PDB file of C-alpha atoms and ligand atoms in Angstrom:
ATOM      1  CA  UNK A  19      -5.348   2.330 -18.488  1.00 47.00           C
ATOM      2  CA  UNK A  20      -5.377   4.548 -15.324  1.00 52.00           C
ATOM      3  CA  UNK A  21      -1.392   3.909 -14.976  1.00 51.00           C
ATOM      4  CA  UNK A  22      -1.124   7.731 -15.544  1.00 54.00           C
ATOM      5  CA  UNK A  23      -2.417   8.419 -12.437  1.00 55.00           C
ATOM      6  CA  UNK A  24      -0.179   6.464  -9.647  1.00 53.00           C
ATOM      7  CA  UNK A  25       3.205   8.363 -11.741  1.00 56.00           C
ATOM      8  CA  UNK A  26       4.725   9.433  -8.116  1.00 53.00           C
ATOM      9  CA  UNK A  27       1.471   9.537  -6.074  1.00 65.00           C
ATOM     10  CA  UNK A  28       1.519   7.762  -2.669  1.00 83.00           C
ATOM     11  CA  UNK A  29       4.806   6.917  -2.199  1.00 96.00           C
ATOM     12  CA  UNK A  30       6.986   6.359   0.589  1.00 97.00           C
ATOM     13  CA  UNK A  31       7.733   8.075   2.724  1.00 97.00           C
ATOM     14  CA  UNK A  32       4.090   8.741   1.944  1.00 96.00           C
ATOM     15  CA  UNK A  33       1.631   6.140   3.878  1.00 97.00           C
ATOM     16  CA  UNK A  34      -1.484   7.558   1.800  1.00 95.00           C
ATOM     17  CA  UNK A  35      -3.060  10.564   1.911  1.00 93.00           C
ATOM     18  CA  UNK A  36      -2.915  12.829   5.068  1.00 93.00           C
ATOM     19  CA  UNK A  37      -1.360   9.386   6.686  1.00 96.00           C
ATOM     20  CA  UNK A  38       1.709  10.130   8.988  1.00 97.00           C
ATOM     21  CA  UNK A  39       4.470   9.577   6.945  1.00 96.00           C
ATOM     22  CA  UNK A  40       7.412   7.311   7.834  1.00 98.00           C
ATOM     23  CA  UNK A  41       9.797   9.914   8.280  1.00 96.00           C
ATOM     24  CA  UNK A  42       7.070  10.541  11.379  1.00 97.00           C
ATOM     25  CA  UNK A  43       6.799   6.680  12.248  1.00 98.00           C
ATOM     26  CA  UNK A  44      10.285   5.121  11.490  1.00 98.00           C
ATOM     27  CA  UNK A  45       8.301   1.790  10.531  1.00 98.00           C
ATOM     28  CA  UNK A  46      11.299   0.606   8.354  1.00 98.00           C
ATOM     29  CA  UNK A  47      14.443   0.920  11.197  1.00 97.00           C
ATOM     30  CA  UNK A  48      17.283   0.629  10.133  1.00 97.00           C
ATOM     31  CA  UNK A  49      17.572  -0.471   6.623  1.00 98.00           C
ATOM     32  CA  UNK A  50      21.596  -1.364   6.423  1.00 97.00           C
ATOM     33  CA  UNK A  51      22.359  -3.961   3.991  1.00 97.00           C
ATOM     34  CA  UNK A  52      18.604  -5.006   3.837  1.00 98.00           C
ATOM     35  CA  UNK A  53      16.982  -6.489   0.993  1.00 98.00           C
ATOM     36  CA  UNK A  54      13.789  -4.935  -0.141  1.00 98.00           C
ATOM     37  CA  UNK A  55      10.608  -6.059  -2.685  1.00 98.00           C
ATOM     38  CA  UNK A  56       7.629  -3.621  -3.169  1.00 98.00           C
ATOM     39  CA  UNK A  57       4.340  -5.388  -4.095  1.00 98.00           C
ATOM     40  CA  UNK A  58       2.831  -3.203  -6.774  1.00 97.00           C
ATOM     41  CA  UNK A  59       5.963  -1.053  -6.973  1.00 97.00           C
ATOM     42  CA  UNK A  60       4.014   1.456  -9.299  1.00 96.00           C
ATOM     43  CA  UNK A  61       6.547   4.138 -10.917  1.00 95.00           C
ATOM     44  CA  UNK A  62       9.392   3.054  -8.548  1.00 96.00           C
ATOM     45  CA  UNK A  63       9.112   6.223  -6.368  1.00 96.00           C
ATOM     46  CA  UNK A  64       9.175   4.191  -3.136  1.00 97.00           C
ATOM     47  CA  UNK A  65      11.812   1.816  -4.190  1.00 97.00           C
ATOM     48  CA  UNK A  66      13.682   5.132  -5.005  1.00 96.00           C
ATOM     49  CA  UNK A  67      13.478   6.144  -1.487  1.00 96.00           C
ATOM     50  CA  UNK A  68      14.300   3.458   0.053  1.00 97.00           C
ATOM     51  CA  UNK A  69      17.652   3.342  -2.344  1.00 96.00           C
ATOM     52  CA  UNK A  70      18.728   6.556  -0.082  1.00 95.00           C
ATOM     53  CA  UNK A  71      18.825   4.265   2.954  1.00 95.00           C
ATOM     54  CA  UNK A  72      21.637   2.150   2.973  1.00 95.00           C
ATOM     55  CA  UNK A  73      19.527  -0.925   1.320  1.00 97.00           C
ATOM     56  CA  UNK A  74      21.357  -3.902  -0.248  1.00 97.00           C
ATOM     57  CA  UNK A  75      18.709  -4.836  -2.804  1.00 97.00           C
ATOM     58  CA  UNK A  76      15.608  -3.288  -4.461  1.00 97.00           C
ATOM     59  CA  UNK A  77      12.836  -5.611  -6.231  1.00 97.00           C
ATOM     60  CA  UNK A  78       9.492  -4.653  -7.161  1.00 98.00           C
ATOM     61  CA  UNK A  79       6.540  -6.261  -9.007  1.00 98.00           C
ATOM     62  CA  UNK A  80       3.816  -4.607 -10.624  1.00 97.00           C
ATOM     63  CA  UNK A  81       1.192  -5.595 -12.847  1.00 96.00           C
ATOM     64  CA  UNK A  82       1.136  -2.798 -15.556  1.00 96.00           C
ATOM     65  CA  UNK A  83       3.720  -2.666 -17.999  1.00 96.00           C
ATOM     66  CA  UNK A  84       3.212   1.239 -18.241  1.00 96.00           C
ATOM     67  CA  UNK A  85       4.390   1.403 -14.559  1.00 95.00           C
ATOM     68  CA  UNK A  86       7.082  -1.064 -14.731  1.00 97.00           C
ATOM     69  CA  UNK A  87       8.593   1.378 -17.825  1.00 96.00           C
ATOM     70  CA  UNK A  88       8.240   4.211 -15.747  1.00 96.00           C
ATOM     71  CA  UNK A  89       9.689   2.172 -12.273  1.00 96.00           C
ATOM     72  CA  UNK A  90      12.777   1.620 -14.347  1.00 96.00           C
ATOM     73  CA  UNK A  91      13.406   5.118 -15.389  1.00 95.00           C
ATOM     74  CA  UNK A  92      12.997   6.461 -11.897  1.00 95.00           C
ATOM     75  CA  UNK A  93      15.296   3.767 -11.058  1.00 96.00           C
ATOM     76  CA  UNK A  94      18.281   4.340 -13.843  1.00 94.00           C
ATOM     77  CA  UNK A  95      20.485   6.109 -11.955  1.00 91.00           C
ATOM     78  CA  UNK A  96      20.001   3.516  -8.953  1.00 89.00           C
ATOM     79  CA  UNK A  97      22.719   0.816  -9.002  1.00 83.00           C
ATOM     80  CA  UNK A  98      21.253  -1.380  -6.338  1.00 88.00           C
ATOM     81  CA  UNK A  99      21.123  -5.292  -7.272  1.00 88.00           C
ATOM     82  CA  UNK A 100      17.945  -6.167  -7.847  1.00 88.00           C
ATOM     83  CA  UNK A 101      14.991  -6.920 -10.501  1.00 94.00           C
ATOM     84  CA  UNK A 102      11.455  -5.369 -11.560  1.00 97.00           C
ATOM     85  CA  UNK A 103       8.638  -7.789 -12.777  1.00 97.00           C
ATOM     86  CA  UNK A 104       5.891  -7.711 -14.303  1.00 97.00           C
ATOM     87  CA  UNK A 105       3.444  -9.727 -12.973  1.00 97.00           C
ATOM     88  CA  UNK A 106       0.321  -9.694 -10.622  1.00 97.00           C
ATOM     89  CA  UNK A 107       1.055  -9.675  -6.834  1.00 98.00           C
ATOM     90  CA  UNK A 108      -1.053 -13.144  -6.829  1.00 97.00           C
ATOM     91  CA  UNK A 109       1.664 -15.275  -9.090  1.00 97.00           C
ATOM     92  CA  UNK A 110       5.279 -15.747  -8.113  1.00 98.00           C
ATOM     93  CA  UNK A 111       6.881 -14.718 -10.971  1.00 97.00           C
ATOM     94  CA  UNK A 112      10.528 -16.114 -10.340  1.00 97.00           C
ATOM     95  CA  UNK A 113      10.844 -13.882  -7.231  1.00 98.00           C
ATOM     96  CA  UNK A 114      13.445 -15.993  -4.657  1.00 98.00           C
ATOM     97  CA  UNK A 115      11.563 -17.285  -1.448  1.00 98.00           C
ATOM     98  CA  UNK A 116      13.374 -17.121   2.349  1.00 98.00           C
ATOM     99  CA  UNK A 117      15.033 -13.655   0.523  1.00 98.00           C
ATOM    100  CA  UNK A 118      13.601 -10.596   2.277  1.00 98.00           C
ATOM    101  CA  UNK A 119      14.078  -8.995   4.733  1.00 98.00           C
ATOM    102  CA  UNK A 120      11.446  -6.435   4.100  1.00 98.00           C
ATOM    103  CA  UNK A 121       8.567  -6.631   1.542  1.00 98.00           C
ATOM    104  CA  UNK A 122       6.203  -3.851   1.666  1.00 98.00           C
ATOM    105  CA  UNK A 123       3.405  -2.404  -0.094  1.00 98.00           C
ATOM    106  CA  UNK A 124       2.269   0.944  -0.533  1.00 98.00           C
ATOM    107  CA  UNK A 125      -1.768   1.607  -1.605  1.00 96.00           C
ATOM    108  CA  UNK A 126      -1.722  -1.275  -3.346  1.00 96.00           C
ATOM    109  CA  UNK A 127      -3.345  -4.516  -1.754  1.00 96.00           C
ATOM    110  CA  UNK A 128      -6.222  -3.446  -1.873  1.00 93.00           C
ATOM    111  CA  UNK A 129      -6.082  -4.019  -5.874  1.00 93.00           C
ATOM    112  CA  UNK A 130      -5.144  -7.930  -5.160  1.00 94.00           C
ATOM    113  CA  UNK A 131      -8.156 -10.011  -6.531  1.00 93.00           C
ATOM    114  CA  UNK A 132      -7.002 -12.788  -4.161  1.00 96.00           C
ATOM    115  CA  UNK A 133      -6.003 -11.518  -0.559  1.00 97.00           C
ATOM    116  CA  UNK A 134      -4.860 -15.049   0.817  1.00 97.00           C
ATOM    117  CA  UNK A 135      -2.873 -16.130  -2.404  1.00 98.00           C
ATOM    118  CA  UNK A 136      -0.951 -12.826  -2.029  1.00 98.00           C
ATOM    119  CA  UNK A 137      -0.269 -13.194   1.592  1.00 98.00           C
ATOM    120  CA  UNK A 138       1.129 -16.911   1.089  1.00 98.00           C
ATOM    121  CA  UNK A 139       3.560 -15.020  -1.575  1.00 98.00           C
ATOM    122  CA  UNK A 140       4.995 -12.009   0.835  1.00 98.00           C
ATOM    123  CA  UNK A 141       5.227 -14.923   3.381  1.00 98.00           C
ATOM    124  CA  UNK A 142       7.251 -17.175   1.099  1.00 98.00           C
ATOM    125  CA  UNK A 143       9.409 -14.190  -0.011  1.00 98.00           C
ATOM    126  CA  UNK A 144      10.363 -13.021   3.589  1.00 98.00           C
ATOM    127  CA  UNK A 145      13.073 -14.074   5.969  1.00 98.00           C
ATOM    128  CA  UNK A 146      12.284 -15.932   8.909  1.00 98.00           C
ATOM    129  CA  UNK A 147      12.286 -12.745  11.227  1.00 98.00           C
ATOM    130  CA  UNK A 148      11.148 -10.285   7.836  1.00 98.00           C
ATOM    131  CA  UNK A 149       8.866  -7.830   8.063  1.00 98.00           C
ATOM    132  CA  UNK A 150       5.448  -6.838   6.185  1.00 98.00           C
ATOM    133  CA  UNK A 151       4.641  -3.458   6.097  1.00 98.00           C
ATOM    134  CA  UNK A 152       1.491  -1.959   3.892  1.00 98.00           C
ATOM    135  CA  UNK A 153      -0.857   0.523   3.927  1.00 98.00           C
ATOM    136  CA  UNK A 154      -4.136   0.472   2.023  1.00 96.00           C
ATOM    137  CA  UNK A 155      -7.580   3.269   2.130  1.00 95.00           C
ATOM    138  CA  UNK A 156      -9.022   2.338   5.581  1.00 96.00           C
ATOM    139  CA  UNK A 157     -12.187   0.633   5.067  1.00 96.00           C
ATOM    140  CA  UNK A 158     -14.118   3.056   7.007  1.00 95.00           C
ATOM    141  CA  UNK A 159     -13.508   5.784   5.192  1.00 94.00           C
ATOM    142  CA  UNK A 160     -14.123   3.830   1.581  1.00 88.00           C
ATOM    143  CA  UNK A 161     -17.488   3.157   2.665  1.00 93.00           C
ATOM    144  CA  UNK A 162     -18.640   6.927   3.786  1.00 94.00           C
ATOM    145  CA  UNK A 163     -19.180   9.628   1.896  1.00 90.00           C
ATOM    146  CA  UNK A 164     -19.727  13.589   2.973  1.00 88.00           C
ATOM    147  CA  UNK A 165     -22.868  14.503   1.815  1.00 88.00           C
ATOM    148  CA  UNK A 166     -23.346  18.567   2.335  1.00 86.00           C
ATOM    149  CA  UNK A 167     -21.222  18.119   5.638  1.00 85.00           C
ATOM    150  CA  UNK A 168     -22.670  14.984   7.156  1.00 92.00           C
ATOM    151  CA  UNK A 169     -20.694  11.503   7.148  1.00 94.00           C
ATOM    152  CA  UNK A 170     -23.136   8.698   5.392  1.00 94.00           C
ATOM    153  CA  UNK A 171     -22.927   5.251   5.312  1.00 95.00           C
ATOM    154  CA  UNK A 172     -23.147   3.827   1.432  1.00 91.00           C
ATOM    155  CA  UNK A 173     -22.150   0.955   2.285  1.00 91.00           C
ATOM    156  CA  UNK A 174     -22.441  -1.469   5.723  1.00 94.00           C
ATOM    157  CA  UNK A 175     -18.830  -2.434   7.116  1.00 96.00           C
ATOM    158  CA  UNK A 176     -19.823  -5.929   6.946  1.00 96.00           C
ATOM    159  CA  UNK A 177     -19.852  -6.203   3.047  1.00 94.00           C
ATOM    160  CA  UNK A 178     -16.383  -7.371   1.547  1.00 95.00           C
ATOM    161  CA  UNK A 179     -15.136  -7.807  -1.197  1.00 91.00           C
ATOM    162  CA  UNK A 180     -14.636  -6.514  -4.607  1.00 88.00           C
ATOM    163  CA  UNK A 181     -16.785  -2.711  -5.325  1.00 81.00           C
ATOM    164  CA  UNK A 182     -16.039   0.369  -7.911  1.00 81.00           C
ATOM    165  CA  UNK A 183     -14.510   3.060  -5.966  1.00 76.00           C
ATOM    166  CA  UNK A 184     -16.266   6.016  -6.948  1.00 71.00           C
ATOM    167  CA  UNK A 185     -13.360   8.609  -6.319  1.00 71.00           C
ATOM    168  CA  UNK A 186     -12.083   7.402  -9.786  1.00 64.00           C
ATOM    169  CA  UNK A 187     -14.559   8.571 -12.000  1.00 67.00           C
ATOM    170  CA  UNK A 188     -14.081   5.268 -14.290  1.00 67.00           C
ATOM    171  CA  UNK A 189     -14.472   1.817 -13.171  1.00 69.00           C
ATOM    172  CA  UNK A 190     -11.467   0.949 -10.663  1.00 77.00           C
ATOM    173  CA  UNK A 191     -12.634  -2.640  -9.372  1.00 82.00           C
ATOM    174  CA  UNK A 192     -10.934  -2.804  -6.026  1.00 88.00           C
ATOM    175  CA  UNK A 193     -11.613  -4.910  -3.056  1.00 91.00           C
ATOM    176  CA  UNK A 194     -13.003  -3.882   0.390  1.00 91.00           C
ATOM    177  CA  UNK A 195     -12.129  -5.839   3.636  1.00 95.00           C
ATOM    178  CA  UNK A 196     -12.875  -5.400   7.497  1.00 97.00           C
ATOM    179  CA  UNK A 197     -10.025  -4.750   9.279  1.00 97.00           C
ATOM    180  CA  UNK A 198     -10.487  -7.832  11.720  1.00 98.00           C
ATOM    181  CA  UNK A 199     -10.015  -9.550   7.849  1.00 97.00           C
ATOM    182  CA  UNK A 200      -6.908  -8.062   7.323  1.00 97.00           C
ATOM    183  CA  UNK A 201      -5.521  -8.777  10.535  1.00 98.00           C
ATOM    184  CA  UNK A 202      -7.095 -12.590  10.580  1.00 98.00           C
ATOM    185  CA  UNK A 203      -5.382 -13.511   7.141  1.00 98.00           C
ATOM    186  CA  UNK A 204      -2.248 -12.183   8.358  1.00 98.00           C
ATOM    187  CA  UNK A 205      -2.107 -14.547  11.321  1.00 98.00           C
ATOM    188  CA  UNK A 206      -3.674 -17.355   9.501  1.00 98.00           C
ATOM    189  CA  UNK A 207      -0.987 -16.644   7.055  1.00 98.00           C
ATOM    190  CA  UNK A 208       1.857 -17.095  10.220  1.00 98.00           C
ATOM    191  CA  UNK A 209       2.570 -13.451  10.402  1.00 98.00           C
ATOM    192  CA  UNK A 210       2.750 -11.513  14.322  1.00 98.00           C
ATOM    193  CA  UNK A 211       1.320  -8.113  14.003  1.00 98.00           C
ATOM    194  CA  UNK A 212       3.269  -5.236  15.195  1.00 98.00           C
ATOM    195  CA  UNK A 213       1.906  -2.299  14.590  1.00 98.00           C
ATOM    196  CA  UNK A 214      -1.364  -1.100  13.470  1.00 98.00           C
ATOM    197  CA  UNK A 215      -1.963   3.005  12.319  1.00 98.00           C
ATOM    198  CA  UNK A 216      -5.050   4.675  11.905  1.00 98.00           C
ATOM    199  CA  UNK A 217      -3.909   8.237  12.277  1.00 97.00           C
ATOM    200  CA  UNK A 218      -3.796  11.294  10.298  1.00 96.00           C
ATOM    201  CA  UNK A 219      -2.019  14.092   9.960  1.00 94.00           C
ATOM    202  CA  UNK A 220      -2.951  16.657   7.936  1.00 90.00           C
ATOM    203  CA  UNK A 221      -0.056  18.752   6.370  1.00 86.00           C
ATOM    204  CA  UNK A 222      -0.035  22.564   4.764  1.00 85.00           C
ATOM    205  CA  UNK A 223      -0.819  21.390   1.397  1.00 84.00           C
ATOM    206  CA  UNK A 224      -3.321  19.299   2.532  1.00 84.00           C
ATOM    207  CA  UNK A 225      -5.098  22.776   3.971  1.00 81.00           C
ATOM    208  CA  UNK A 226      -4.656  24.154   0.712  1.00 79.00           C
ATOM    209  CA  UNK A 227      -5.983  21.652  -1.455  1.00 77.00           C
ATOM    210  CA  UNK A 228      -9.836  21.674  -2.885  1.00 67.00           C
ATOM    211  CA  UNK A 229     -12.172  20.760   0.344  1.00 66.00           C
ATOM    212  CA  UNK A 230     -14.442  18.653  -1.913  1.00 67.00           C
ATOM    213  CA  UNK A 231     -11.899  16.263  -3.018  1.00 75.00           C
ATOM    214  CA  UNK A 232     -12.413  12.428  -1.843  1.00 78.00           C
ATOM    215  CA  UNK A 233      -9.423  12.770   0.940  1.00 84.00           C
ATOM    216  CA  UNK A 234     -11.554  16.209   2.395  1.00 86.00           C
ATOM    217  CA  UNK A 235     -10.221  17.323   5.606  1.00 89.00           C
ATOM    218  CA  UNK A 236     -13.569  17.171   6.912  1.00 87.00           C
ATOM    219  CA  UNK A 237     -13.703  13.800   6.834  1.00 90.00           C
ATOM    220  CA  UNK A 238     -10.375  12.953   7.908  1.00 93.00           C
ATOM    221  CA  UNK A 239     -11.156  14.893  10.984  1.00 92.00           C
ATOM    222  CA  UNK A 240     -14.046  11.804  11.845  1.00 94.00           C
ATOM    223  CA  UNK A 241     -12.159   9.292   9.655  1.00 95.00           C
ATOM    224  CA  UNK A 242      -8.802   7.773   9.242  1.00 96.00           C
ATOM    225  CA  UNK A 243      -7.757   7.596   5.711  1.00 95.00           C
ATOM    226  CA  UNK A 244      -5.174   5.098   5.489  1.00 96.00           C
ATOM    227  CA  UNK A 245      -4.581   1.908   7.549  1.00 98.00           C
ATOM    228  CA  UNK A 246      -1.180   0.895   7.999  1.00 98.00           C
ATOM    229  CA  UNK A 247      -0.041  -2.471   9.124  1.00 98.00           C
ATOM    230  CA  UNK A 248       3.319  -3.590  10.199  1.00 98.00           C
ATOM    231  CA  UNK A 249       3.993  -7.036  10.829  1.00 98.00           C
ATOM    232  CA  UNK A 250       6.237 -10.140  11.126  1.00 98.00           C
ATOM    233  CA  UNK A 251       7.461 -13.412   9.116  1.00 98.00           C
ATOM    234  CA  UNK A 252       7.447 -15.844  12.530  1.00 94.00           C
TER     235      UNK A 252
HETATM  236  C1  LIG B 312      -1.230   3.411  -6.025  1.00 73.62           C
HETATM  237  S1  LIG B 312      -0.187   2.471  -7.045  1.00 73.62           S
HETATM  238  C2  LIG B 312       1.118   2.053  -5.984  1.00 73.62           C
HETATM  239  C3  LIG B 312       2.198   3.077  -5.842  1.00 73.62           C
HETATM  240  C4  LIG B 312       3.499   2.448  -5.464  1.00 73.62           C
HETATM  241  N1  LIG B 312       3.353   1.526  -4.373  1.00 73.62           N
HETATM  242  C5  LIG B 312       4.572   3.435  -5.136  1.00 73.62           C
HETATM  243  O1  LIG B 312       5.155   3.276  -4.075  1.00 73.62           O
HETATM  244  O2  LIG B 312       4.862   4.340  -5.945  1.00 73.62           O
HETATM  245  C6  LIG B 312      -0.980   0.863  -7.186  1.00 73.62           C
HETATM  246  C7  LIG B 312      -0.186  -0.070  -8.080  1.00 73.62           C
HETATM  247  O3  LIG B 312      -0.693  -1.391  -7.960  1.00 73.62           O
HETATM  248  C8  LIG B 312      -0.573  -2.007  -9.226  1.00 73.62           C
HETATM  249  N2  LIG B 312      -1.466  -3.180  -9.253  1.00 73.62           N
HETATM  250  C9  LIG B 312      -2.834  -3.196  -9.313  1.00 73.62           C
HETATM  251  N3  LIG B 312      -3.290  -4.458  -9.242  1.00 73.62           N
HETATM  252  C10 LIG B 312      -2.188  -5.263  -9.118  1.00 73.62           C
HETATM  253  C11 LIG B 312      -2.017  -6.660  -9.004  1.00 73.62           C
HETATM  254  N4  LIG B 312      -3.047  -7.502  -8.967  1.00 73.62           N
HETATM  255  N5  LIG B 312      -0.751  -7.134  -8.929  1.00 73.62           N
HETATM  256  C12 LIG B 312       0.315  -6.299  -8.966  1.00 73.62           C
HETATM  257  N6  LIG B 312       0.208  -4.949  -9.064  1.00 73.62           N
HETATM  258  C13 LIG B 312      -1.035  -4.443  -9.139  1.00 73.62           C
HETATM  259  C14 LIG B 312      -0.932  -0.918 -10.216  1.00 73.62           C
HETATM  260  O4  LIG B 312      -0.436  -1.201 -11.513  1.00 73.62           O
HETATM  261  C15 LIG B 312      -0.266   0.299  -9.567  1.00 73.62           C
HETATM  262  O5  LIG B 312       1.018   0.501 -10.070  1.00 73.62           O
END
């Protein structure tokens, strides 16, 4: 139903919105003869990047139909080994375990209606040695909102779990964590972290863009937008 909407939008080397990008943070290295898998791949745009890099393989897995479609036009002209599925990033569906070298996900964890289940998955899929890299809305900023210039709480920190994110204008059931959640179901799950970003950087078009969107520049200037997590299969 809202497929429409993620056609090309936050994609590598997008993080998220007025995120640093990773042509700024270089989270990936070197990609030579790596094989990749992007959890909710969306319209392939990131898997399309990373096909510029050298990259043995490209997977993906995505629960819409509508995006998988649209991931495997982007990806026609790509000849890169590799397979699209659709599934939900909670279910294996046939993807090959002790595989990866790097599975990443861009903006969309947060949609996972089972954090830990998807976390045993990426773990299963990676290499000894892989890496995990996603980025999701940083829970901070989720639960403020800029009323006539000031930043107000609508919802305490402390609650988790799954809420309506207003900034769709239709119901888009997503789920909210801490990030001491995050980064306690990563190590639970066996993975090191590496590298955690909470920056922004706010770009030209960004300036440009209408000030009472959700992403404002006002509150990016108190806020971070995006959280980005990098870390390790041990
Ligand atoms: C913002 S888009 C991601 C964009 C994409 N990562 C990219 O690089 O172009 C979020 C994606 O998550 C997918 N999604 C939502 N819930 C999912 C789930 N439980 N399992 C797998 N994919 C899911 C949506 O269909 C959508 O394509």
């Amino acid at each position: 139903m809202v497929a429409d909407r993620f056609f090309g939008r936050t994609a590598l080397p997008e993080y998220g919105p007025m995120a640093p990008s990773e042509e700024e943070l270089h989270l990936f290295g070197d990609l030579t003869n790596a094989k990749l898998l992007d959890i909710g791949c969306g319209s392939g745009h990131s898997l399309q990047y990373m096909s510029q890099r050298n990259t043995a393989e490209l997977w993906g897995i995505d629960l819409s139909s509508k995006q998988i479609d649209a991931a495997k036009t982007v990806l026609k002209d790509c000849p890169l080994p590799g397979r699209l599925f659709e599934s939900p990033m909670e279910h294996n569906p046939g993807l090959p375990t002790d595989y990866f070298d790097i599975v990443y996900s861009i903006y969309a964890l947060g949609w996972s209606t089972d954090l830990n289940k998807t976390l045993a998955n990426i773990y299963k899929y990676l290499k000894q040695g892989g890496t995990f890299i996603f980025s999701w809305e940083h829970p901070l900023f989720s639960r403020v909102k800029n009323i006539d210039g000031v930043l107000t709480f609508q919802q305490s920190y402390h609650e988790e779990g799954p809420y309506d994110h207003e900034a769709w204008h239709q119901p888009a059931i997503m789920q909210q964590f801490r990030i001491s959640t995050y980064i306690n179901a990563l190590i639970n799950h066996g993975f090191m972290i590496e590298k955690i970003v909470e920056d922004i950087s706010i770009s030209e078009e960004d300036i440009k863009r209408d000030a009472n969107r959700w992403y404002s520049i006002d509150k990016a200037k108190s806020l971070p937008t995006t959280l980005i997590i990098k870390s390790k299969k041990l």
